[in-house]
Coordinates of C-alpha atoms in Angstrom, one line a residue:
Chain Q
M1 CA 0.0 0.0 0.0
G2 CA 2.8 2.5 0.9
A3 CA 4.5 2.6 -2.5
P4 CA 1.5 3.8 -4.6
M5 CA 0.5 6.2 -1.8
A6 CA 4.0 7.7 -1.9
H7 CA 3.8 7.8 -5.7
N8 CA 0.6 9.9 -5.5
L9 CA 2.2 12.2 -2.9
L10 CA 5.1 12.8 -5.3
R11 CA 2.7 13.4 -8.2
A12 CA 0.9 16.0 -6.1
G13 CA 4.1 17.9 -5.6
F14 CA 5.0 17.0 -2.0
D15 CA 8.5 16.7 -0.8
V16 CA 8.6 13.0 0.2
T17 CA 11.2 10.9 2.1
V18 CA 10.6 7.2 2.0
H19 CA 11.7 4.3 4.2
N20 CA 10.9 0.6 3.9
R21 CA 12.2 -2.3 5.9
T22 CA 13.0 -3.9 2.5
R23 CA 15.1 -1.0 1.3
S24 CA 15.0 -2.0 -2.4
K25 CA 11.4 -1.1 -2.5
E26 CA 12.5 2.6 -2.1
E27 CA 14.3 2.6 -5.4
A28 CA 11.4 3.1 -7.8
L29 CA 10.2 6.0 -5.6
A30 CA 13.7 7.5 -5.5
A31 CA 13.7 7.4 -9.3
E32 CA 10.5 9.5 -9.2
G33 CA 12.2 12.1 -6.9
A34 CA 11.7 10.8 -3.4
S35 CA 14.5 11.1 -0.8
R36 CA 15.5 7.8 0.9
A37 CA 16.0 7.3 4.7
A38 CA 17.8 4.5 6.3
T39 CA 15.5 4.3 9.3
P40 CA 12.0 5.6 10.4
A41 CA 13.8 8.1 12.7
E42 CA 15.8 9.5 9.8
A43 CA 12.6 9.8 7.6
A44 CA 10.8 11.7 10.4
A45 CA 13.6 14.1 11.3
D46 CA 12.5 17.0 9.1
A47 CA 8.9 16.1 8.3
D48 CA 5.8 18.1 9.0
V49 CA 3.7 15.0 8.4
V50 CA 4.9 11.4 8.9
V51 CA 2.8 8.6 7.5
T52 CA 3.1 5.0 8.6
I53 CA 1.4 2.0 6.9
V54 CA 2.5 -1.4 8.1
S55 CA 0.9 -4.7 8.9
D56 CA -0.2 -4.9 12.5
T57 CA -0.1 -3.4 16.0
P58 CA 3.5 -4.6 17.0
D59 CA 4.8 -3.2 13.7
V60 CA 3.4 0.2 14.3
E61 CA 4.8 0.1 17.9
Q62 CA 8.3 -0.8 16.5
V63 CA 8.2 2.0 13.8
L64 CA 7.1 4.6 16.3
F65 CA 8.9 3.7 19.5
G66 CA 11.7 1.2 18.5
P67 CA 15.4 2.2 18.7
D68 CA 15.3 3.8 15.3
G69 CA 11.7 4.8 15.6
I70 CA 9.9 8.0 14.6
S71 CA 9.5 9.2 18.2
Q72 CA 13.3 9.6 18.4
T73 CA 13.3 12.5 16.0
A74 CA 9.7 13.7 15.3
R75 CA 9.5 17.5 15.9
P76 CA 7.0 19.1 18.3
G77 CA 4.1 20.4 16.2
S78 CA 4.5 17.6 13.6
V79 CA 1.8 15.0 13.0
V80 CA 2.2 11.3 12.7
V81 CA -0.5 9.6 10.7
D82 CA -0.8 5.9 11.1
M83 CA -2.8 4.5 8.1
S84 CA -2.3 0.8 9.2
T85 CA -5.3 -1.2 10.5
I86 CA -4.4 -1.9 14.1
S87 CA -5.9 -2.1 17.6
P88 CA -7.9 1.0 18.6
K89 CA -6.8 0.5 22.2
A90 CA -3.1 0.4 21.3
T91 CA -3.7 3.4 19.0
R92 CA -4.9 5.5 21.9
A93 CA -1.9 4.6 23.9
F94 CA 0.5 5.5 21.1
G95 CA -1.2 8.9 20.7
E96 CA -0.8 9.6 24.4
R97 CA 2.8 8.6 24.3
L98 CA 3.6 10.9 21.3
A99 CA 1.6 13.7 22.9
T100 CA 4.2 13.9 25.7
S101 CA 6.7 15.1 23.1
G102 CA 4.2 17.5 21.6
V103 CA 3.8 15.3 18.5
G104 CA 0.3 15.0 17.1
F105 CA -1.1 11.5 16.2
L106 CA -3.9 10.5 13.9
D107 CA -5.2 7.0 13.3
A108 CA -6.3 7.1 9.6
P109 CA -6.9 3.6 8.4
V110 CA -8.1 3.2 4.8
S111 CA -10.4 1.1 2.8
G112 CA -10.2 0.5 -1.0
G113 CA -7.3 -1.9 -1.2
S114 CA -4.3 -1.8 -3.5
E115 CA -6.5 -0.6 -6.4
G116 CA -7.7 2.4 -4.3
A117 CA -4.1 3.1 -3.2
E118 CA -3.0 3.2 -6.9
K119 CA -5.8 5.4 -8.1
G120 CA -5.7 7.7 -5.1
T121 CA -9.3 6.8 -4.3
L122 CA -8.9 5.4 -0.8
T123 CA -11.6 6.0 1.8
I124 CA -9.8 7.4 4.9
M125 CA -11.5 7.3 8.4
A126 CA -9.6 9.6 10.7
G127 CA -9.4 9.8 14.5
G128 CA -7.6 12.5 16.4
E129 CA -7.5 16.2 17.2
T130 CA -9.2 18.5 14.6
A131 CA -6.0 20.7 14.4
D132 CA -4.0 17.6 13.5
V133 CA -6.5 16.4 10.9
E134 CA -6.2 19.9 9.3
K135 CA -2.4 19.8 9.3
A136 CA -2.5 16.4 7.6
R137 CA -5.5 17.0 5.3
P138 CA -3.5 18.0 2.2
V139 CA -1.5 14.7 2.5
L140 CA -4.7 12.6 3.1
E141 CA -6.5 14.2 0.2
A142 CA -3.5 13.4 -2.1
V143 CA -3.8 9.6 -1.4
G144 CA -7.6 9.3 -0.8
S145 CA -10.8 10.6 -2.4
K146 CA -12.9 10.6 0.8
V147 CA -11.5 11.8 4.1
T148 CA -13.8 11.7 7.1
H149 CA -12.8 12.9 10.6
I150 CA -14.9 10.6 12.8
G151 CA -13.8 11.7 16.3
P152 CA -11.0 11.5 18.8
C153 CA -7.9 9.2 18.6
G154 CA -9.0 5.6 18.1
A155 CA -12.2 6.5 16.3
G156 CA -10.7 5.9 12.9
Q157 CA -9.7 2.4 13.9
L158 CA -13.1 1.7 15.4
T159 CA -14.7 2.8 12.2
K160 CA -12.5 0.5 10.2
A161 CA -13.6 -2.3 12.5
V162 CA -17.2 -1.4 11.7
N163 CA -16.4 -1.5 8.0
Q164 CA -14.6 -4.9 8.2
I165 CA -17.4 -6.4 10.3
I166 CA -20.0 -5.4 7.7
I167 CA -18.0 -6.5 4.6
G168 CA -17.2 -9.8 6.3
G169 CA -20.8 -10.6 6.6
Y170 CA -21.7 -9.3 3.2
F171 CA -19.0 -11.5 1.5
L172 CA -20.3 -14.6 3.4
A173 CA -24.0 -13.8 2.7
L174 CA -23.2 -13.4 -1.0
A175 CA -21.3 -16.6 -1.0
E176 CA -24.1 -18.6 0.6
G177 CA -26.7 -17.2 -1.9
L178 CA -24.6 -17.8 -5.0
V179 CA -23.4 -21.3 -4.0
F180 CA -26.9 -22.3 -3.2
G181 CA -28.0 -21.1 -6.6
I182 CA -25.2 -22.9 -8.4
K183 CA -26.0 -26.1 -6.5
A184 CA -29.7 -25.7 -7.4
G185 CA -28.7 -25.6 -11.1
L186 CA -29.8 -22.0 -11.8
D187 CA -28.6 -19.9 -14.7
M188 CA -26.5 -17.6 -12.4
D189 CA -26.1 -14.8 -15.0
K190 CA -29.9 -14.5 -15.0
V191 CA -30.1 -14.7 -11.2
I192 CA -27.5 -11.8 -10.9
E193 CA -29.5 -9.8 -13.5
A194 CA -32.7 -10.4 -11.5
I195 CA -31.5 -9.6 -8.0
S196 CA -28.8 -7.0 -8.5
Q197 CA -31.0 -3.9 -8.5
G198 CA -33.2 -4.9 -5.5
M199 CA -32.3 -5.3 -1.9
C200 CA -29.2 -7.3 -2.9
R201 CA -27.7 -4.3 -4.7
S202 CA -24.2 -3.8 -3.3
A203 CA -20.6 -3.1 -4.2
V204 CA -19.7 -6.7 -3.0
L205 CA -22.2 -8.2 -5.5
E206 CA -21.1 -5.9 -8.3
M207 CA -17.4 -6.4 -7.7
R208 CA -17.0 -10.0 -6.3
S209 CA -19.9 -12.2 -7.5
G210 CA -17.8 -12.9 -10.7
N211 CA -15.0 -14.4 -8.6
M212 CA -17.5 -16.5 -6.6
L213 CA -19.2 -17.8 -9.8
A214 CA -15.9 -18.6 -11.5
D215 CA -14.4 -20.1 -8.3
D216 CA -11.3 -18.0 -9.0
Y217 CA -10.2 -15.3 -6.5
P218 CA -7.7 -12.8 -7.8
L219 CA -6.8 -9.8 -5.5
G220 CA -8.6 -7.6 -4.4
F221 CA -8.0 -7.7 -0.7
K222 CA -6.3 -10.7 0.9
L223 CA -8.3 -13.0 3.1
A224 CA -5.4 -13.1 5.6
L225 CA -5.5 -9.3 6.0
H226 CA -9.3 -9.3 6.5
L227 CA -8.9 -12.1 9.1
K228 CA -6.2 -9.9 10.9
D229 CA -8.7 -7.0 10.9
L230 CA -11.5 -9.2 12.2
E231 CA -9.3 -10.4 15.1
I232 CA -8.8 -6.7 16.0
A233 CA -12.6 -6.1 15.6
N234 CA -13.4 -9.1 17.8
A235 CA -11.0 -7.8 20.5
S236 CA -12.6 -4.4 20.3
A237 CA -16.1 -6.0 20.5
Q238 CA -15.0 -7.7 23.7
D239 CA -13.5 -4.5 25.1
V240 CA -16.8 -2.6 24.5
G241 CA -19.0 -5.5 25.5
V242 CA -20.9 -6.6 22.4
D243 CA -21.4 -10.2 21.2
L244 CA -21.2 -10.5 17.4
P245 CA -22.3 -14.0 16.3
L246 CA -22.0 -13.4 12.6
T247 CA -18.6 -11.8 12.9
Q248 CA -17.4 -14.8 14.9
L249 CA -18.7 -17.2 12.3
V250 CA -17.0 -15.3 9.5
R251 CA -13.8 -15.2 11.6
N252 CA -13.9 -19.0 12.1
I253 CA -14.5 -19.7 8.4
E254 CA -11.7 -17.3 7.4
K255 CA -9.4 -19.0 10.0
S256 CA -10.1 -22.4 8.5
L257 CA -9.2 -21.1 5.0
A258 CA -6.2 -18.9 6.0
D259 CA -3.4 -21.4 5.8
E260 CA -4.1 -22.6 2.3
R261 CA -5.9 -19.6 0.7
G262 CA -5.0 -16.6 2.8
N263 CA -3.2 -14.9 -0.1
E264 CA -6.3 -15.0 -2.3
D265 CA -9.0 -12.4 -2.3
L266 CA -11.5 -12.3 0.6
S267 CA -14.2 -13.6 -1.9
V268 CA -12.4 -17.0 -1.5
I269 CA -14.7 -17.4 1.5
A270 CA -17.1 -18.9 -1.2
A271 CA -14.7 -21.8 -1.5
D272 CA -15.7 -22.9 2.0
I273 CA -19.4 -22.8 1.1
R274 CA -18.6 -24.7 -2.2
R275 CA -16.9 -27.3 -0.1
R276 CA -20.0 -27.6 2.1
A277 CA -22.0 -28.1 -1.1
G278 CA -19.6 -30.8 -2.4
L279 CA -18.7 -28.5 -5.4
Chain W
M1 CA -49.4 -7.0 -1.9
G2 CA -52.4 -8.0 -4.2
A3 CA -54.4 -4.9 -3.9
P4 CA -51.8 -2.4 -5.1
M5 CA -50.8 -4.8 -7.9
A6 CA -54.5 -5.1 -9.0
H7 CA -54.7 -1.3 -8.9
N8 CA -51.7 -1.0 -11.2
L9 CA -53.3 -3.5 -13.6
L10 CA -56.5 -1.5 -13.7
R11 CA -54.5 1.7 -14.3
A12 CA -52.7 0.0 -17.2
G13 CA -56.1 -0.8 -18.8
F14 CA -56.5 -4.5 -18.1
D15 CA -59.9 -6.1 -17.5
V16 CA -59.4 -7.3 -13.9
T17 CA -61.5 -9.6 -11.8
V18 CA -60.5 -9.7 -8.1
H19 CA -61.1 -12.2 -5.3
N20 CA -59.8 -12.0 -1.7
R21 CA -60.7 -14.3 1.2
T22 CA -61.5 -11.2 3.1
R23 CA -64.1 -10.0 0.6
S24 CA -64.3 -6.5 1.9
K25 CA -60.8 -5.9 0.5
E26 CA -62.2 -6.2 -3.0
E27 CA -64.4 -3.1 -2.5
A28 CA -61.8 -0.3 -3.2
L29 CA -60.7 -2.1 -6.3
A30 CA -64.4 -2.6 -7.5
A31 CA -64.8 1.2 -7.1
E32 CA -61.9 1.6 -9.5
G33 CA -63.5 -0.7 -12.1
A34 CA -62.6 -4.3 -11.1
S35 CA -65.1 -7.1 -11.3
R36 CA -65.5 -9.1 -8.1
A37 CA -65.6 -12.9 -7.9
A38 CA -66.9 -15.0 -5.0
T39 CA -64.3 -17.7 -5.3
P40 CA -60.9 -18.3 -7.0
A41 CA -62.7 -20.6 -9.5
E42 CA -65.1 -17.8 -10.4
A43 CA -62.2 -15.3 -10.9
A44 CA -60.4 -17.7 -13.2
A45 CA -63.3 -18.8 -15.3
D46 CA -62.9 -16.3 -18.2
A47 CA -59.3 -15.2 -17.6
D48 CA -56.3 -15.4 -19.9
V49 CA -53.9 -14.8 -17.1
V50 CA -54.7 -15.7 -13.4
V51 CA -52.5 -14.2 -10.7
T52 CA -52.2 -15.6 -7.2
I53 CA -50.4 -13.9 -4.3
V54 CA -50.9 -15.4 -0.9
S55 CA -48.8 -16.3 2.1
D56 CA -47.4 -19.8 1.9
T57 CA -47.4 -23.1 0.1
P58 CA -50.6 -24.6 1.6
D59 CA -52.5 -21.4 0.7
V60 CA -51.4 -21.6 -2.9
E61 CA -52.4 -25.3 -3.0
Q62 CA -55.9 -24.4 -1.6
V63 CA -56.4 -21.5 -4.1
L64 CA -55.3 -23.7 -7.0
F65 CA -56.7 -27.1 -6.2
G66 CA -59.3 -26.6 -3.3
P67 CA -63.0 -27.2 -3.9
D68 CA -63.4 -23.6 -5.2
G69 CA -60.0 -23.5 -6.7
I70 CA -58.7 -22.1 -9.9
S71 CA -58.1 -25.6 -11.5
Q72 CA -61.9 -26.1 -11.5
T73 CA -62.4 -23.5 -14.2
A74 CA -59.1 -22.4 -15.7
R75 CA -59.2 -22.7 -19.5
P76 CA -56.7 -24.7 -21.5
G77 CA -54.2 -22.2 -22.9
S78 CA -54.6 -19.8 -20.0
V79 CA -51.6 -19.2 -17.6
V80 CA -51.7 -19.2 -13.9
V81 CA -49.0 -16.9 -12.4
D82 CA -48.2 -17.5 -8.7
M83 CA -46.4 -14.5 -7.3
S84 CA -46.3 -15.8 -3.7
T85 CA -43.0 -17.0 -2.2
I86 CA -43.4 -20.7 -1.6
S87 CA -41.6 -24.0 -1.8
P88 CA -39.8 -24.6 -5.2
K89 CA -40.5 -28.3 -4.9
A90 CA -44.3 -27.9 -4.4
T91 CA -44.2 -25.3 -7.2
R92 CA -43.0 -27.9 -9.6
A93 CA -45.7 -30.3 -8.5
F94 CA -48.4 -27.6 -9.0
G95 CA -47.1 -26.9 -12.5
E96 CA -47.2 -30.5 -13.4
R97 CA -50.8 -30.9 -12.1
L98 CA -52.1 -27.9 -14.0
A99 CA -50.3 -29.0 -17.2
T100 CA -52.5 -32.1 -17.3
S101 CA -55.5 -29.7 -18.0
G102 CA -53.5 -27.8 -20.6
V103 CA -53.1 -24.8 -18.2
G104 CA -49.7 -23.1 -18.1
F105 CA -48.1 -22.2 -14.8
L106 CA -45.4 -19.7 -13.8
D107 CA -43.7 -19.2 -10.5
A108 CA -43.0 -15.5 -10.4
P109 CA -42.2 -14.3 -6.9
V110 CA -41.3 -10.7 -6.3
S111 CA -39.0 -8.6 -4.3
G112 CA -39.5 -4.9 -3.5
G113 CA -42.1 -5.2 -0.7
S114 CA -45.3 -3.2 -0.3
E115 CA -43.5 0.0 -1.5
G116 CA -42.5 -1.8 -4.8
A117 CA -46.1 -3.1 -5.2
E118 CA -47.6 0.3 -4.9
K119 CA -45.1 2.0 -7.2
G120 CA -45.2 -0.9 -9.8
T121 CA -41.4 -1.3 -9.3
L122 CA -41.4 -4.9 -8.2
T123 CA -38.5 -7.2 -9.3
I124 CA -40.1 -10.3 -10.7
M125 CA -38.1 -13.6 -11.1
A126 CA -40.0 -16.0 -13.3
G127 CA -39.8 -19.8 -13.8
G128 CA -41.7 -21.7 -16.4
E129 CA -42.1 -22.2 -20.2
T130 CA -41.0 -19.3 -22.4
A131 CA -44.4 -19.3 -24.2
D132 CA -46.2 -18.9 -20.9
V133 CA -43.8 -16.1 -19.8
E134 CA -44.6 -14.2 -23.0
K135 CA -48.4 -14.7 -22.5
A136 CA -48.1 -13.2 -19.0
R137 CA -45.4 -10.6 -19.8
P138 CA -47.8 -7.6 -20.3
V139 CA -49.4 -8.4 -16.9
L140 CA -46.0 -8.8 -15.2
E141 CA -44.7 -5.6 -16.7
A142 CA -47.7 -3.7 -15.4
V143 CA -46.9 -4.6 -11.8
G144 CA -43.1 -4.8 -11.9
S145 CA -40.2 -2.8 -13.4
K146 CA -37.9 -5.7 -13.9
V147 CA -39.0 -9.1 -15.2
T148 CA -36.4 -11.8 -15.6
H149 CA -37.2 -15.3 -16.9
I150 CA -34.7 -17.4 -15.0
G151 CA -35.5 -20.9 -16.3
P152 CA -38.0 -23.8 -15.9
C153 CA -40.8 -24.1 -13.4
G154 CA -39.4 -23.6 -9.9
A155 CA -36.4 -21.4 -11.0
G156 CA -38.3 -18.3 -9.9
Q157 CA -38.8 -19.6 -6.4
L158 CA -35.1 -20.8 -6.2
T159 CA -34.0 -17.3 -7.3
K160 CA -36.1 -15.7 -4.6
A161 CA -34.4 -18.1 -2.1
V162 CA -31.0 -16.8 -3.3
N163 CA -32.3 -13.3 -2.8
Q164 CA -33.6 -13.9 0.7
I165 CA -30.4 -15.8 1.8
I166 CA -28.3 -12.8 0.6
I167 CA -30.4 -10.1 2.2
G168 CA -30.7 -12.0 5.5
G169 CA -26.9 -12.0 5.8
Y170 CA -26.7 -8.4 4.7
F171 CA -29.1 -7.2 7.3
L172 CA -27.4 -9.1 10.1
A173 CA -23.9 -7.9 9.0
L174 CA -25.1 -4.3 8.9
A175 CA -26.7 -4.7 12.3
E176 CA -23.5 -6.1 13.9
G177 CA -21.3 -3.3 12.4
L178 CA -23.6 -0.5 13.4
V179 CA -24.4 -1.8 16.9
F180 CA -20.7 -2.3 17.5
G181 CA -20.1 1.3 16.4
I182 CA -22.9 2.6 18.7
K183 CA -21.6 0.7 21.7
A184 CA -18.0 1.9 20.9
G185 CA -19.4 5.5 21.2
L186 CA -18.8 6.5 17.6
D187 CA -20.5 9.4 15.8
M188 CA -22.6 7.1 13.6
D189 CA -23.6 9.7 11.1
K190 CA -19.9 10.3 10.4
V191 CA -19.3 6.5 10.3
I192 CA -22.1 6.1 7.7
E193 CA -20.6 9.0 5.7
A194 CA -17.2 7.4 5.8
I195 CA -18.1 3.8 4.8
S196 CA -21.1 4.2 2.6
Q197 CA -19.2 4.6 -0.7
G198 CA -16.7 1.8 -0.2
M199 CA -17.2 -1.9 0.0
C200 CA -20.1 -1.4 2.4
R201 CA -22.0 0.4 -0.3
S202 CA -25.4 -1.3 -0.5
A203 CA -29.2 -0.9 -0.7
V204 CA -29.5 -2.3 2.8
L205 CA -27.2 0.3 4.2
E206 CA -28.8 3.2 2.3
M207 CA -32.4 2.1 3.1
R208 CA -32.2 0.5 6.6
S209 CA -29.2 1.9 8.6
G210 CA -31.5 4.7 9.7
N211 CA -33.9 2.2 11.3
M212 CA -31.0 0.4 13.0
L213 CA -29.5 3.6 14.4
A214 CA -32.9 4.9 15.6
D215 CA -33.8 1.5 17.1
D216 CA -37.2 1.9 15.3
Y217 CA -38.3 -0.5 12.6
P218 CA -41.2 0.7 10.5
L219 CA -42.1 -1.5 7.4
G220 CA -40.6 -2.2 4.9
F221 CA -40.8 -5.9 4.9
K222 CA -41.9 -7.9 7.9
L223 CA -39.4 -10.1 9.7
A224 CA -42.0 -12.8 10.0
L225 CA -42.3 -13.0 6.2
H226 CA -38.5 -13.1 5.8
L227 CA -38.4 -15.9 8.3
K228 CA -41.0 -17.9 6.4
D229 CA -38.9 -17.3 3.2
L230 CA -35.8 -18.5 5.0
E231 CA -37.5 -21.7 6.2
I232 CA -38.3 -22.4 2.5
A233 CA -34.7 -21.5 1.5
N234 CA -33.3 -23.8 4.2
A235 CA -35.6 -26.7 3.1
S236 CA -34.4 -26.1 -0.5
A237 CA -30.8 -26.0 0.7
Q238 CA -31.3 -29.4 2.3
D239 CA -32.9 -30.7 -0.8
V240 CA -30.0 -29.7 -3.1
G241 CA -27.4 -30.6 -0.4
V242 CA -25.7 -27.4 0.7
D243 CA -24.9 -26.3 4.2
L244 CA -25.5 -22.6 4.8
P245 CA -24.2 -21.7 8.3
L246 CA -24.9 -18.0 8.1
T247 CA -28.4 -18.5 6.8
Q248 CA -29.0 -20.9 9.7
L249 CA -27.7 -18.3 12.2
V250 CA -29.9 -15.6 10.6
R251 CA -32.9 -18.0 10.8
N252 CA -32.3 -18.7 14.5
I253 CA -32.0 -15.0 15.4
E254 CA -35.2 -14.2 13.4
K255 CA -37.0 -17.1 15.1
S256 CA -36.0 -15.8 18.5
L257 CA -37.5 -12.4 17.6
A258 CA -40.6 -13.5 15.7
D259 CA -43.1 -13.9 18.5
E260 CA -42.6 -10.4 19.8
R261 CA -41.4 -8.4 16.8
G262 CA -42.4 -10.4 13.7
N263 CA -44.6 -7.6 12.4
E264 CA -41.8 -5.1 12.4
D265 CA -39.3 -4.5 9.5
L266 CA -36.6 -7.1 9.0
S267 CA -34.1 -4.5 10.2
V268 CA -35.4 -5.3 13.7
I269 CA -32.8 -8.0 13.6
A270 CA -30.6 -5.2 15.0
A271 CA -32.6 -5.4 18.2
D272 CA -31.1 -8.8 18.9
I273 CA -27.6 -7.4 18.5
R274 CA -28.5 -4.4 20.7
R275 CA -29.7 -6.8 23.4
R276 CA -26.4 -8.7 23.2
A277 CA -24.7 -5.3 23.7
G278 CA -26.9 -4.4 26.6
L279 CA -28.3 -1.5 24.7

């Protein structure tokens, strides 16, 4: 996700310094005019806005507070924007920790996947102080097409959890309907034509029913990443005290698929229903 | 559903004869120019196209084959169109039974609810012989805005089952995401704004998230009717040999709500998730 986002920042005229753990990934961006930094600390040293996008909560902690982390060098008055999808609770703790050095912190997870990152059409859901959102807004608007400030620090991550809960159920519901139809011998092109403009109308049906009907699941958005996001959502659900039976079911099915098919698109959840149908 | 559909047929210039078990319901349509019939048999006697829309499989059987049923009088070459949502298996048996008298039979269940019936914007999914669909098409197009001939007799009911499976999961997924967000203290208007154009984009979110946020569930489409449809879908899933764990979960939650809240909109499924959240 980071490379196409940095590319869009360069194209928008920003002065961009890049760092990746796999340093060779910096090269294409350097060729486009980015500076390279050997560590997160070096990348943050002169920045007004520092953007992180990594895999999970411990990775963000390392990039922020590790020995070569951003907190070593970030200037008071600068803003760190974490666009990873991680724990809302840890996010609030990171924000408090940075605040002691006068560094602002936003959680600004995205949806829209690699396609959205490339086209600059990501949906960004931001949590943090309004002043920090405004400092970061030009950067956010260069990488996304929809920036919404939801509330205080953590609110972005909680909103991402809402998003992932809903789409998990949508994918499974679509999979059950379509696999039932296939098994019943229906002409599925006609079924899609009949149902797609009624209450089934949805981005998931428009964009992923083709994968499910073809039993072929190119990315898209990896099942393994959605599973990671659902584990975060489930932990948050426990924290706030709500029981989500469908989300638990989706999580269990994804878990059963993850070893073999985690690198395929989330629509591969239909492979589980196909298996249950003997298809 | 029948009254607004008959109203639209009258408005389109059809010669309409109406019968309802509760005879007083015929009166408003008679005032608009409909003839009244004392029994289904009387209504069918001179008809080219006979439309039935009742609650469940035994009701259709009674209206078709009871002592005053349509099969007593329906003319060879006429077409009976059942727009109820009932068992696909029973539907095929009804079609075979009528065929012995030279009477055509279509299963043509609808989606779009009472609002769609009033506006003439129902989605109609039809199963049966092509010649019968063409005979009935002017009638279908007067009551619906989208008519799709899916396949042979029963295919319309199976498609309706696909539709009900998908929307059941969609409603529950949306309920879990929104109730989680409420319980987490998010500004839900901003959450909806942030997520509604991404992968969560859907008719269900557009049309029913308001109910779920307000914890108020005006119709719409009754939960009790969706539950009836899911029982049919589950029986069909068993017939064709596919295990649908999400659909089973939705069915169980709806069953637990049906006694107290069956007459509310299907979005009342959110009340179960609210209860699990102590809200």
